[in-house]
Coordinates of C-alpha atoms in Angstrom, one line a residue:
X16 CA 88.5 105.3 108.9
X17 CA 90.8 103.9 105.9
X18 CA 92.9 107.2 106.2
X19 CA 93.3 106.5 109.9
X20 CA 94.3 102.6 108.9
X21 CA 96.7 103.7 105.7
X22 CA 98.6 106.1 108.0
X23 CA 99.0 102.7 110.6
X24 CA 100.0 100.5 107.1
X25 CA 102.7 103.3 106.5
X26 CA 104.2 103.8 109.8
X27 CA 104.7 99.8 110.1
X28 CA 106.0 99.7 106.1
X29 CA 108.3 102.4 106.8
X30 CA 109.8 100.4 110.0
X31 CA 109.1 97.1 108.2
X32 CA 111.6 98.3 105.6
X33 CA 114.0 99.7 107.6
X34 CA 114.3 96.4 109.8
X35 CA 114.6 94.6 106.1
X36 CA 117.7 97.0 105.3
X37 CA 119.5 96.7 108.2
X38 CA 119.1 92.9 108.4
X39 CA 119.6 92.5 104.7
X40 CA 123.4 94.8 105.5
X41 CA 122.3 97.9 103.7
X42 CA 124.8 100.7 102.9
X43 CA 125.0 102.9 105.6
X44 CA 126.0 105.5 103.8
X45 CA 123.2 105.4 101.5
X46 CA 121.3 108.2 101.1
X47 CA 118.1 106.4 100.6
X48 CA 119.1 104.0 103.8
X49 CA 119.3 107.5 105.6
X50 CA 116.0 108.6 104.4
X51 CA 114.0 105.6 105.8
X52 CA 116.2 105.5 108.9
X53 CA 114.8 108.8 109.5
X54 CA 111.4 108.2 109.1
X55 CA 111.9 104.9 111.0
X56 CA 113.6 105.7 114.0
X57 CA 111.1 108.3 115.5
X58 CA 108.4 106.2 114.5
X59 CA 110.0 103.3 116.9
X60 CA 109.3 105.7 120.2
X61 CA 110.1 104.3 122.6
X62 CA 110.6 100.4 121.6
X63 CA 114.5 101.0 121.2
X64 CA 116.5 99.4 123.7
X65 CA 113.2 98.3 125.5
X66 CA 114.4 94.8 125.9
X67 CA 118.3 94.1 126.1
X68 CA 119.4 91.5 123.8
X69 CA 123.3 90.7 123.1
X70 CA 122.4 90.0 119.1
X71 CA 122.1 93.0 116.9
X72 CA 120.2 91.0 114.3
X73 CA 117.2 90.0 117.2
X74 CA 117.5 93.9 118.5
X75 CA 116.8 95.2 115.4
X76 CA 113.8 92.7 115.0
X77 CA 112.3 93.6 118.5
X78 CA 112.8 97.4 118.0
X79 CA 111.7 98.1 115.1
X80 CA 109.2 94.8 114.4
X81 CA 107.0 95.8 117.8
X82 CA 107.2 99.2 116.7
X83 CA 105.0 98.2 113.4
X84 CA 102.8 96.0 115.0
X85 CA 102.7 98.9 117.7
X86 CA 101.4 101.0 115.0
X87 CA 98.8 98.6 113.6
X88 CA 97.1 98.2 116.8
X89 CA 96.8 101.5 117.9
X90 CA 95.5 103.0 114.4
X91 CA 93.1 99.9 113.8
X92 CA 91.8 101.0 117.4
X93 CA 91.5 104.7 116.7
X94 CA 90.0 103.6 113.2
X95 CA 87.0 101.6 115.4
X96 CA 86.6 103.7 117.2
X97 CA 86.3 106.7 114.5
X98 CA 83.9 104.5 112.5
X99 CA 81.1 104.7 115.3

């Protein structure tokens, strides 16, 4: 069950810190930036462009920030229902 909720934590920390960089104006270029974007933008399935918004900033937030708490939920679930 904790395995099963770590691997949730992850996924949402990975996207969590990915929204933080792009927000924050990261470096692009970056070669850590492009390791974590990566990671983070498989992880966001298929919460991308799920609702159209005209800010970038709010986008980003929407994207990546349901994706995490996407994540939460459905390992926390998975994690109950493991533990029985």
């Amino acid at each position: 069950m904790r395995v099963i909720t770590a691997i949730g934590a992850l996924f949402a920390g990975i996207e969590v810190l990915y929204m933080i960089m792009v927000l924050a104006g990261a470096n692009a270029g970056n070669a850590f930036f492009q390791f974590i974007k990566s990671l983070a933008v498989p992880l966001a399935l298929f919460f991308p462009g799920l609702f159209p918004v005209d800010s970038p900033s709010l986008a980003v937030i929407l994207d990546f920030g349901l994706a995490a708490v996407f994540w939460l939920v459905v390992t926390g679930i998975i994690a109950r229902f493991a533990g029985r």
